[in-house]
Amino acid sequence: MAVNEPDGPELNKHIWSLYREFFTRAERRRRWNIEDDIPWDQCNPDTAPEIADVVETFCAVELFLPDYVGKALPLVRGIRGRAWFLANWGYEESKHSLVLQEWLVRSGHRTWHQIEEASNWAVFNEWNLPQTDIRGMSCYTMAQELATWLHYRNLRNIIGNTDPALNKVLQLVSIDERAHFDFYVKVMKLHLADDRAGTLRQLKDVLNGFAMPATHLMADSIQRQQRVRELNIFNDDLFYSEVLMPIMSALDIDKSELRNRSLVKKSLPEATPAG
Ligand SMILES: [Fe+2]
Ligand SMILES: [Fe+2]
């Protein structure tokens, strides 16, 4: 199977089963409600402004949803498991930006007017797919979901019980991100079984050039990324120990495999490094 062509029918059948399993589980165990499931009366107005800035950054990243869904969907529209997953994923991600902005306002850190303004500047630039084909996007999205989970988990660890409302928001959102990662791990296992050498090559390219989505597209991107690093929420070391290594172990890949050039098929096209 050439990487730029839609997946083979066998692989697609498996992806549909993975999606059905994912969706059933999500409906049973993971659905939550913005109004009812957060202790909104326990927002802490004294939570540090740096934390509120980081929440606003996370919210802004989630606001690029129209690009994430709109640009990925045409790539997978003929593959039901992937297309349906993307639709459901979009619903879950849309809740993330909603619940984060709800906290920003209810905690008194932002007004609705400021949220409105941020919603506009956040999507002033367009996000584009960091990979040009379906398998490359699977590699990228898997890494991105785990990295996103890590951002939320680390911020949650920082605030602890000082803001029970934000703590709950971060808990619910990080559980969703982890479920997204788990889905892509299963998809990647199918790709590895289908074409181990080609998949490893793309994965290597993605991990080497990994960057979080949309963070470079905001007006004050540099300061925002700096703040995330200062709070030790995400940096190169954390990417290595908490994203790259867990991915290798989840996919049962030995480090030497990513170094072994003999695994690389000469016929495969170069994958675009992640943006
Ligand atoms: Fe999200
Ligand atoms: Fe996600």
PDB file of C-alpha atoms and ligand atoms in Angstrom:
ATOM      1  CA  MET A   1       0.000   0.000   0.000  1.00  0.00           C
ATOM      2  CA  ALA A   2       1.458   3.355  -0.990  1.00  0.00           C
ATOM      3  CA  VAL A   3       1.377   5.877   1.820  1.00  0.00           C
ATOM      4  CA  ASN A   4      -0.363   8.596  -0.144  1.00  0.00           C
ATOM      5  CA  GLU A   5      -3.268   6.349  -1.060  1.00  0.00           C
ATOM      6  CA  PRO A   6      -6.189   5.662   1.256  1.00  0.00           C
ATOM      7  CA  ASP A   7      -5.598   2.738   3.601  1.00  0.00           C
ATOM      8  CA  GLY A   8      -6.348  -0.761   2.372  1.00  0.00           C
ATOM      9  CA  PRO A   9      -9.803  -2.272   3.014  1.00  0.00           C
ATOM     10  CA  GLU A  10      -8.490  -4.679   5.680  1.00  0.00           C
ATOM     11  CA  LEU A  11      -6.879  -1.900   7.691  1.00  0.00           C
ATOM     12  CA  ASN A  12      -9.986   0.263   7.324  1.00  0.00           C
ATOM     13  CA  LYS A  13     -12.190  -2.522   8.671  1.00  0.00           C
ATOM     14  CA  HIS A  14     -10.009  -2.688  11.778  1.00  0.00           C
ATOM     15  CA  ILE A  15     -10.131   1.082  12.174  1.00  0.00           C
ATOM     16  CA  TRP A  16     -13.918   1.002  12.058  1.00  0.00           C
ATOM     17  CA  SER A  17     -13.955  -1.578  14.907  1.00  0.00           C
ATOM     18  CA  LEU A  18     -11.510   0.573  16.853  1.00  0.00           C
ATOM     19  CA  TYR A  19     -13.795   3.554  16.402  1.00  0.00           C
ATOM     20  CA  ARG A  20     -16.905   1.646  17.514  1.00  0.00           C
ATOM     21  CA  GLU A  21     -15.046   0.439  20.602  1.00  0.00           C
ATOM     22  CA  PHE A  22     -13.774   3.980  21.267  1.00  0.00           C
ATOM     23  CA  PHE A  23     -17.225   5.532  20.850  1.00  0.00           C
ATOM     24  CA  THR A  24     -19.056   2.978  23.019  1.00  0.00           C
ATOM     25  CA  ARG A  25     -16.540   3.507  25.781  1.00  0.00           C
ATOM     26  CA  ALA A  26     -16.730   7.292  25.442  1.00  0.00           C
ATOM     27  CA  GLU A  27     -20.546   7.240  25.694  1.00  0.00           C
ATOM     28  CA  ARG A  28     -20.500   4.945  28.718  1.00  0.00           C
ATOM     29  CA  ARG A  29     -17.637   6.349  30.733  1.00  0.00           C
ATOM     30  CA  ARG A  30     -16.374   9.638  29.489  1.00  0.00           C
ATOM     31  CA  ARG A  31     -19.253  11.994  28.688  1.00  0.00           C
ATOM     32  CA  TRP A  32     -19.294  15.043  30.932  1.00  0.00           C
ATOM     33  CA  ASN A  33     -21.287  18.204  31.122  1.00  0.00           C
ATOM     34  CA  ILE A  34     -19.899  21.718  31.352  1.00  0.00           C
ATOM     35  CA  GLU A  35     -22.762  23.042  33.485  1.00  0.00           C
ATOM     36  CA  ASP A  36     -23.162  20.119  35.894  1.00  0.00           C
ATOM     37  CA  ASP A  37     -19.811  18.411  36.329  1.00  0.00           C
ATOM     38  CA  ILE A  38     -17.548  21.258  37.436  1.00  0.00           C
ATOM     39  CA  PRO A  39     -17.768  22.738  40.964  1.00  0.00           C
ATOM     40  CA  TRP A  40     -18.059  26.265  39.541  1.00  0.00           C
ATOM     41  CA  ASP A  41     -18.698  27.729  42.991  1.00  0.00           C
ATOM     42  CA  GLN A  42     -15.133  26.684  43.859  1.00  0.00           C
ATOM     43  CA  CYS A  43     -13.286  28.780  41.270  1.00  0.00           C
ATOM     44  CA  ASN A  44     -10.442  30.616  42.955  1.00  0.00           C
ATOM     45  CA  PRO A  45     -10.199  34.286  41.913  1.00  0.00           C
ATOM     46  CA  ASP A  46      -6.729  34.380  43.529  1.00  0.00           C
ATOM     47  CA  THR A  47      -5.264  31.750  41.213  1.00  0.00           C
ATOM     48  CA  ALA A  48      -2.062  33.299  39.829  1.00  0.00           C
ATOM     49  CA  PRO A  49      -2.428  35.386  36.647  1.00  0.00           C
ATOM     50  CA  GLU A  50       0.376  33.294  35.051  1.00  0.00           C
ATOM     51  CA  ILE A  51      -1.850  30.240  35.416  1.00  0.00           C
ATOM     52  CA  ALA A  52      -4.783  32.097  33.843  1.00  0.00           C
ATOM     53  CA  ASP A  53      -2.500  33.104  30.944  1.00  0.00           C
ATOM     54  CA  VAL A  54      -1.580  29.455  30.381  1.00  0.00           C
ATOM     55  CA  VAL A  55      -5.254  28.431  30.509  1.00  0.00           C
ATOM     56  CA  GLU A  56      -5.934  31.133  27.922  1.00  0.00           C
ATOM     57  CA  THR A  57      -3.120  29.761  25.724  1.00  0.00           C
ATOM     58  CA  PHE A  58      -4.548  26.221  25.938  1.00  0.00           C
ATOM     59  CA  CYS A  59      -7.962  27.618  25.118  1.00  0.00           C
ATOM     60  CA  ALA A  60      -6.537  29.470  22.108  1.00  0.00           C
ATOM     61  CA  VAL A  61      -4.894  26.271  20.804  1.00  0.00           C
ATOM     62  CA  GLU A  62      -8.263  24.513  21.073  1.00  0.00           C
ATOM     63  CA  LEU A  63      -9.870  27.409  19.147  1.00  0.00           C
ATOM     64  CA  PHE A  64      -8.184  26.333  15.914  1.00  0.00           C
ATOM     65  CA  LEU A  65     -10.749  23.523  15.783  1.00  0.00           C
ATOM     66  CA  PRO A  66     -12.202  24.593  12.417  1.00  0.00           C
ATOM     67  CA  ASP A  67      -8.756  24.060  10.852  1.00  0.00           C
ATOM     68  CA  TYR A  68      -8.061  20.797  12.694  1.00  0.00           C
ATOM     69  CA  VAL A  69     -11.335  19.246  11.538  1.00  0.00           C
ATOM     70  CA  GLY A  70     -11.811  21.117   8.266  1.00  0.00           C
ATOM     71  CA  LYS A  71      -8.385  20.294   6.889  1.00  0.00           C
ATOM     72  CA  ALA A  72      -8.114  16.711   8.098  1.00  0.00           C
ATOM     73  CA  LEU A  73     -11.605  15.565   7.104  1.00  0.00           C
ATOM     74  CA  PRO A  74     -11.102  15.759   3.298  1.00  0.00           C
ATOM     75  CA  LEU A  75      -8.076  13.477   3.707  1.00  0.00           C
ATOM     76  CA  VAL A  76     -10.157  10.733   5.351  1.00  0.00           C
ATOM     77  CA  ARG A  77     -13.675  11.293   4.006  1.00  0.00           C
ATOM     78  CA  GLY A  78     -13.719   7.904   2.275  1.00  0.00           C
ATOM     79  CA  ILE A  79     -12.611   6.038   5.406  1.00  0.00           C
ATOM     80  CA  ARG A  80     -15.575   5.754   7.718  1.00  0.00           C
ATOM     81  CA  GLY A  81     -13.714   4.808  10.927  1.00  0.00           C
ATOM     82  CA  ARG A  82     -11.356   7.754  10.581  1.00  0.00           C
ATOM     83  CA  ALA A  83     -14.004  10.232   9.417  1.00  0.00           C
ATOM     84  CA  TRP A  84     -16.423   9.318  12.221  1.00  0.00           C
ATOM     85  CA  PHE A  85     -13.616   9.460  14.733  1.00  0.00           C
ATOM     86  CA  LEU A  86     -12.723  12.949  13.546  1.00  0.00           C
ATOM     87  CA  ALA A  87     -16.348  14.099  13.892  1.00  0.00           C
ATOM     88  CA  ASN A  88     -16.549  12.776  17.445  1.00  0.00           C
ATOM     89  CA  TRP A  89     -13.087  14.119  18.236  1.00  0.00           C
ATOM     90  CA  GLY A  90     -14.207  17.573  17.040  1.00  0.00           C
ATOM     91  CA  TYR A  91     -17.173  17.466  19.414  1.00  0.00           C
ATOM     92  CA  GLU A  92     -14.931  16.596  22.354  1.00  0.00           C
ATOM     93  CA  GLU A  93     -12.321  19.209  21.458  1.00  0.00           C
ATOM     94  CA  SER A  94     -15.016  21.862  21.085  1.00  0.00           C
ATOM     95  CA  LYS A  95     -15.962  21.238  24.727  1.00  0.00           C
ATOM     96  CA  HIS A  96     -12.368  21.805  25.779  1.00  0.00           C
ATOM     97  CA  SER A  97     -12.235  25.393  24.570  1.00  0.00           C
ATOM     98  CA  LEU A  98     -15.726  26.028  25.988  1.00  0.00           C
ATOM     99  CA  VAL A  99     -14.910  24.737  29.462  1.00  0.00           C
ATOM    100  CA  LEU A 100     -11.560  26.550  29.606  1.00  0.00           C
ATOM    101  CA  GLN A 101     -13.116  29.876  28.685  1.00  0.00           C
ATOM    102  CA  GLU A 102     -15.895  29.248  31.192  1.00  0.00           C
ATOM    103  CA  TRP A 103     -13.277  28.933  33.924  1.00  0.00           C
ATOM    104  CA  LEU A 104     -11.471  32.086  32.753  1.00  0.00           C
ATOM    105  CA  VAL A 105     -14.686  34.081  33.111  1.00  0.00           C
ATOM    106  CA  ARG A 106     -16.198  32.456  36.207  1.00  0.00           C
ATOM    107  CA  SER A 107     -12.898  32.780  38.089  1.00  0.00           C
ATOM    108  CA  GLY A 108     -12.827  36.490  37.256  1.00  0.00           C
ATOM    109  CA  HIS A 109      -9.562  36.306  35.269  1.00  0.00           C
ATOM    110  CA  ARG A 110     -11.191  37.394  32.009  1.00  0.00           C
ATOM    111  CA  THR A 111     -14.414  39.077  30.943  1.00  0.00           C
ATOM    112  CA  TRP A 112     -16.663  37.729  28.194  1.00  0.00           C
ATOM    113  CA  HIS A 113     -15.566  40.698  26.126  1.00  0.00           C
ATOM    114  CA  GLN A 114     -11.914  39.659  26.476  1.00  0.00           C
ATOM    115  CA  ILE A 115     -12.813  36.061  25.568  1.00  0.00           C
ATOM    116  CA  GLU A 116     -14.594  37.332  22.482  1.00  0.00           C
ATOM    117  CA  GLU A 117     -11.541  39.338  21.459  1.00  0.00           C
ATOM    118  CA  ALA A 118      -9.210  36.403  22.122  1.00  0.00           C
ATOM    119  CA  SER A 119     -11.449  34.139  20.033  1.00  0.00           C
ATOM    120  CA  ASN A 120     -10.923  36.466  17.117  1.00  0.00           C
ATOM    121  CA  TRP A 121      -7.171  36.987  17.347  1.00  0.00           C
ATOM    122  CA  ALA A 122      -6.564  33.340  18.169  1.00  0.00           C
ATOM    123  CA  VAL A 123      -7.705  32.239  14.742  1.00  0.00           C
ATOM    124  CA  PHE A 124      -6.352  35.165  12.758  1.00  0.00           C
ATOM    125  CA  ASN A 125      -3.733  32.855  11.226  1.00  0.00           C
ATOM    126  CA  GLU A 126      -4.608  29.507   9.710  1.00  0.00           C
ATOM    127  CA  TRP A 127      -3.290  26.182  10.924  1.00  0.00           C
ATOM    128  CA  ASN A 128      -2.256  23.761   8.203  1.00  0.00           C
ATOM    129  CA  LEU A 129      -1.819  20.010   8.301  1.00  0.00           C
ATOM    130  CA  PRO A 130       1.701  19.195   9.514  1.00  0.00           C
ATOM    131  CA  GLN A 131       1.723  16.000   7.416  1.00  0.00           C
ATOM    132  CA  THR A 132       0.512  15.408   3.892  1.00  0.00           C
ATOM    133  CA  ASP A 133      -0.848  11.884   4.163  1.00  0.00           C
ATOM    134  CA  ILE A 134      -3.065   9.820   6.422  1.00  0.00           C
ATOM    135  CA  ARG A 135      -0.380   7.753   8.077  1.00  0.00           C
ATOM    136  CA  GLY A 136       1.821  10.780   8.712  1.00  0.00           C
ATOM    137  CA  MET A 137      -1.173  12.498  10.330  1.00  0.00           C
ATOM    138  CA  SER A 138      -1.722   9.428  12.536  1.00  0.00           C
ATOM    139  CA  CYS A 139       1.908   9.661  13.705  1.00  0.00           C
ATOM    140  CA  TYR A 140       1.567  13.377  14.404  1.00  0.00           C
ATOM    141  CA  THR A 141      -1.832  13.235  16.097  1.00  0.00           C
ATOM    142  CA  MET A 142      -0.766  10.392  18.366  1.00  0.00           C
ATOM    143  CA  ALA A 143       2.242  12.410  19.591  1.00  0.00           C
ATOM    144  CA  GLN A 144       0.217  15.623  19.816  1.00  0.00           C
ATOM    145  CA  GLU A 145      -2.549  14.027  21.913  1.00  0.00           C
ATOM    146  CA  LEU A 146      -0.051  12.669  24.420  1.00  0.00           C
ATOM    147  CA  ALA A 147       1.777  16.013  24.547  1.00  0.00           C
ATOM    148  CA  THR A 148      -1.550  17.803  25.063  1.00  0.00           C
ATOM    149  CA  TRP A 149      -2.477  15.382  27.838  1.00  0.00           C
ATOM    150  CA  LEU A 150       0.891  16.171  29.439  1.00  0.00           C
ATOM    151  CA  HIS A 151       0.230  19.938  29.323  1.00  0.00           C
ATOM    152  CA  TYR A 152      -3.087  19.537  31.121  1.00  0.00           C
ATOM    153  CA  ARG A 153      -1.774  17.007  33.622  1.00  0.00           C
ATOM    154  CA  ASN A 154       1.211  19.159  34.555  1.00  0.00           C
ATOM    155  CA  LEU A 155      -0.881  22.285  34.955  1.00  0.00           C
ATOM    156  CA  ARG A 156      -3.260  20.280  37.150  1.00  0.00           C
ATOM    157  CA  ASN A 157      -0.328  19.127  39.294  1.00  0.00           C
ATOM    158  CA  ILE A 158       0.803  22.743  39.708  1.00  0.00           C
ATOM    159  CA  ILE A 159      -2.542  24.051  40.917  1.00  0.00           C
ATOM    160  CA  GLY A 160      -3.377  21.007  43.094  1.00  0.00           C
ATOM    161  CA  ASN A 161      -6.400  21.766  45.255  1.00  0.00           C
ATOM    162  CA  THR A 162      -5.925  25.521  45.254  1.00  0.00           C
ATOM    163  CA  ASP A 163      -8.658  25.852  42.625  1.00  0.00           C
ATOM    164  CA  PRO A 164     -11.057  22.861  42.742  1.00  0.00           C
ATOM    165  CA  ALA A 165     -13.007  24.087  39.693  1.00  0.00           C
ATOM    166  CA  LEU A 166      -9.904  24.355  37.508  1.00  0.00           C
ATOM    167  CA  ASN A 167      -8.626  21.077  38.907  1.00  0.00           C
ATOM    168  CA  LYS A 168     -11.815  19.322  37.767  1.00  0.00           C
ATOM    169  CA  VAL A 169     -11.730  21.024  34.347  1.00  0.00           C
ATOM    170  CA  LEU A 170      -8.162  19.827  33.806  1.00  0.00           C
ATOM    171  CA  GLN A 171      -8.993  16.346  35.019  1.00  0.00           C
ATOM    172  CA  LEU A 172     -11.908  15.914  32.591  1.00  0.00           C
ATOM    173  CA  VAL A 173     -10.044  17.399  29.641  1.00  0.00           C
ATOM    174  CA  SER A 174      -6.898  15.353  30.277  1.00  0.00           C
ATOM    175  CA  ILE A 175      -8.942  12.128  30.436  1.00  0.00           C
ATOM    176  CA  ASP A 176     -10.324  12.979  26.970  1.00  0.00           C
ATOM    177  CA  GLU A 177      -6.826  13.693  25.605  1.00  0.00           C
ATOM    178  CA  ARG A 178      -5.558  10.405  26.971  1.00  0.00           C
ATOM    179  CA  ALA A 179      -8.427   8.556  25.266  1.00  0.00           C
ATOM    180  CA  HIS A 180      -7.526  10.254  21.976  1.00  0.00           C
ATOM    181  CA  PHE A 181      -3.921   9.149  22.413  1.00  0.00           C
ATOM    182  CA  ASP A 182      -4.987   5.560  23.196  1.00  0.00           C
ATOM    183  CA  PHE A 183      -7.073   5.458  19.999  1.00  0.00           C
ATOM    184  CA  TYR A 184      -4.122   6.568  17.868  1.00  0.00           C
ATOM    185  CA  VAL A 185      -1.785   4.079  19.535  1.00  0.00           C
ATOM    186  CA  LYS A 186      -4.124   1.331  18.308  1.00  0.00           C
ATOM    187  CA  VAL A 187      -4.232   2.877  14.826  1.00  0.00           C
ATOM    188  CA  MET A 188      -0.440   3.082  14.758  1.00  0.00           C
ATOM    189  CA  LYS A 189      -0.161  -0.576  15.758  1.00  0.00           C
ATOM    190  CA  LEU A 190      -2.201  -1.404  12.647  1.00  0.00           C
ATOM    191  CA  HIS A 191       0.101   0.725  10.495  1.00  0.00           C
ATOM    192  CA  LEU A 192       3.169  -0.921  11.994  1.00  0.00           C
ATOM    193  CA  ALA A 193       1.750  -4.375  11.318  1.00  0.00           C
ATOM    194  CA  ASP A 194       0.949  -3.289   7.759  1.00  0.00           C
ATOM    195  CA  ASP A 195       4.299  -1.666   6.930  1.00  0.00           C
ATOM    196  CA  ARG A 196       6.711  -1.466   9.824  1.00  0.00           C
ATOM    197  CA  ALA A 197       9.636   0.147   7.994  1.00  0.00           C
ATOM    198  CA  GLY A 198       7.573   2.852   6.290  1.00  0.00           C
ATOM    199  CA  THR A 199       5.635   3.662   9.458  1.00  0.00           C
ATOM    200  CA  LEU A 200       8.813   3.868  11.530  1.00  0.00           C
ATOM    201  CA  ARG A 201      10.337   6.248   9.039  1.00  0.00           C
ATOM    202  CA  GLN A 202       7.359   8.587   9.195  1.00  0.00           C
ATOM    203  CA  LEU A 203       7.175   8.342  12.961  1.00  0.00           C
ATOM    204  CA  LYS A 204      10.837   9.249  13.224  1.00  0.00           C
ATOM    205  CA  ASP A 205      10.327  12.331  11.039  1.00  0.00           C
ATOM    206  CA  VAL A 206       7.335  13.415  13.104  1.00  0.00           C
ATOM    207  CA  LEU A 207       9.066  12.957  16.453  1.00  0.00           C
ATOM    208  CA  ASN A 208      12.217  14.729  15.262  1.00  0.00           C
ATOM    209  CA  GLY A 209      10.349  17.796  14.109  1.00  0.00           C
ATOM    210  CA  PHE A 210       7.529  17.769  16.659  1.00  0.00           C
ATOM    211  CA  ALA A 211       5.867  21.035  17.650  1.00  0.00           C
ATOM    212  CA  MET A 212       2.552  21.588  19.373  1.00  0.00           C
ATOM    213  CA  PRO A 213      -0.201  22.700  16.985  1.00  0.00           C
ATOM    214  CA  ALA A 214      -0.979  26.369  16.450  1.00  0.00           C
ATOM    215  CA  THR A 215       1.246  27.665  19.271  1.00  0.00           C
ATOM    216  CA  HIS A 216       3.335  29.598  16.736  1.00  0.00           C
ATOM    217  CA  LEU A 217       0.249  31.178  15.131  1.00  0.00           C
ATOM    218  CA  MET A 218      -0.754  33.492  17.967  1.00  0.00           C
ATOM    219  CA  ALA A 219       0.104  37.165  18.089  1.00  0.00           C
ATOM    220  CA  ASP A 220       2.247  36.709  21.236  1.00  0.00           C
ATOM    221  CA  SER A 221       3.365  33.130  20.649  1.00  0.00           C
ATOM    222  CA  ILE A 222       6.894  33.561  21.990  1.00  0.00           C
ATOM    223  CA  GLN A 223       5.818  34.883  25.397  1.00  0.00           C
ATOM    224  CA  ARG A 224       3.106  32.248  25.683  1.00  0.00           C
ATOM    225  CA  GLN A 225       5.467  29.369  24.933  1.00  0.00           C
ATOM    226  CA  GLN A 226       8.014  30.860  27.310  1.00  0.00           C
ATOM    227  CA  ARG A 227       5.446  30.849  30.137  1.00  0.00           C
ATOM    228  CA  VAL A 228       4.610  27.194  29.499  1.00  0.00           C
ATOM    229  CA  ARG A 229       8.336  26.383  29.714  1.00  0.00           C
ATOM    230  CA  GLU A 230       8.908  28.499  32.837  1.00  0.00           C
ATOM    231  CA  LEU A 231       6.158  26.676  34.685  1.00  0.00           C
ATOM    232  CA  ASN A 232       7.757  23.390  33.640  1.00  0.00           C
ATOM    233  CA  ILE A 233       4.587  22.280  31.906  1.00  0.00           C
ATOM    234  CA  PHE A 234       6.293  21.348  28.634  1.00  0.00           C
ATOM    235  CA  ASN A 235       9.865  21.508  27.351  1.00  0.00           C
ATOM    236  CA  ASP A 236      12.322  19.380  25.350  1.00  0.00           C
ATOM    237  CA  ASP A 237      13.267  17.158  28.297  1.00  0.00           C
ATOM    238  CA  LEU A 238       9.624  16.517  29.157  1.00  0.00           C
ATOM    239  CA  PHE A 239       8.892  15.756  25.516  1.00  0.00           C
ATOM    240  CA  TYR A 240      11.627  13.131  25.557  1.00  0.00           C
ATOM    241  CA  SER A 241      10.740  11.482  28.860  1.00  0.00           C
ATOM    242  CA  GLU A 242       6.953  11.876  28.880  1.00  0.00           C
ATOM    243  CA  VAL A 243       6.043  11.741  25.195  1.00  0.00           C
ATOM    244  CA  LEU A 244       8.727  10.095  23.071  1.00  0.00           C
ATOM    245  CA  MET A 245       9.717   7.299  25.465  1.00  0.00           C
ATOM    246  CA  PRO A 246       6.119   6.351  26.415  1.00  0.00           C
ATOM    247  CA  ILE A 247       5.237   6.253  22.681  1.00  0.00           C
ATOM    248  CA  MET A 248       8.120   3.870  21.995  1.00  0.00           C
ATOM    249  CA  SER A 249       7.019   1.657  24.821  1.00  0.00           C
ATOM    250  CA  ALA A 250       3.284   1.785  23.886  1.00  0.00           C
ATOM    251  CA  LEU A 251       4.172   0.762  20.314  1.00  0.00           C
ATOM    252  CA  ASP A 252       6.801  -1.727  21.403  1.00  0.00           C
ATOM    253  CA  ILE A 253       9.520  -0.015  19.374  1.00  0.00           C
ATOM    254  CA  ASP A 254      13.148  -0.278  20.328  1.00  0.00           C
ATOM    255  CA  LYS A 255      15.207   2.925  20.060  1.00  0.00           C
ATOM    256  CA  SER A 256      17.643   1.145  17.771  1.00  0.00           C
ATOM    257  CA  GLU A 257      14.796   0.559  15.296  1.00  0.00           C
ATOM    258  CA  LEU A 258      14.389   4.274  14.706  1.00  0.00           C
ATOM    259  CA  ARG A 259      18.119   4.561  14.108  1.00  0.00           C
ATOM    260  CA  ASN A 260      18.400   1.565  11.828  1.00  0.00           C
ATOM    261  CA  ARG A 261      18.595   2.934   8.311  1.00  0.00           C
ATOM    262  CA  SER A 262      18.147  -0.496   6.776  1.00  0.00           C
ATOM    263  CA  LEU A 263      14.508  -0.320   7.851  1.00  0.00           C
ATOM    264  CA  VAL A 264      13.913   2.646   5.597  1.00  0.00           C
ATOM    265  CA  LYS A 265      12.358   1.717   2.277  1.00  0.00           C
ATOM    266  CA  LYS A 266      14.011   3.672  -0.504  1.00  0.00           C
ATOM    267  CA  SER A 267      10.747   3.803  -2.470  1.00  0.00           C
ATOM    268  CA  LEU A 268       8.859   5.728   0.197  1.00  0.00           C
ATOM    269  CA  PRO A 269       8.419   9.457  -0.338  1.00  0.00           C
ATOM    270  CA  GLU A 270       9.912  11.880   2.162  1.00  0.00           C
ATOM    271  CA  ALA A 271       7.394  12.781   4.860  1.00  0.00           C
ATOM    272  CA  THR A 272       6.922  16.462   5.592  1.00  0.00           C
ATOM    273  CA  PRO A 273       8.358  17.304   9.033  1.00  0.00           C
ATOM    274  CA  ALA A 274       5.736  18.357  11.575  1.00  0.00           C
ATOM    275  CA  GLY A 275       5.153  22.098  11.744  1.00  0.00           C
TER     276      GLY A 275
HETATM  277 FE    FE B   1      -8.357  19.084  23.586  1.00  0.00          FE
HETATM  278 FE    FE B   2      -7.382  15.692  22.012  1.00  0.00          FE
END
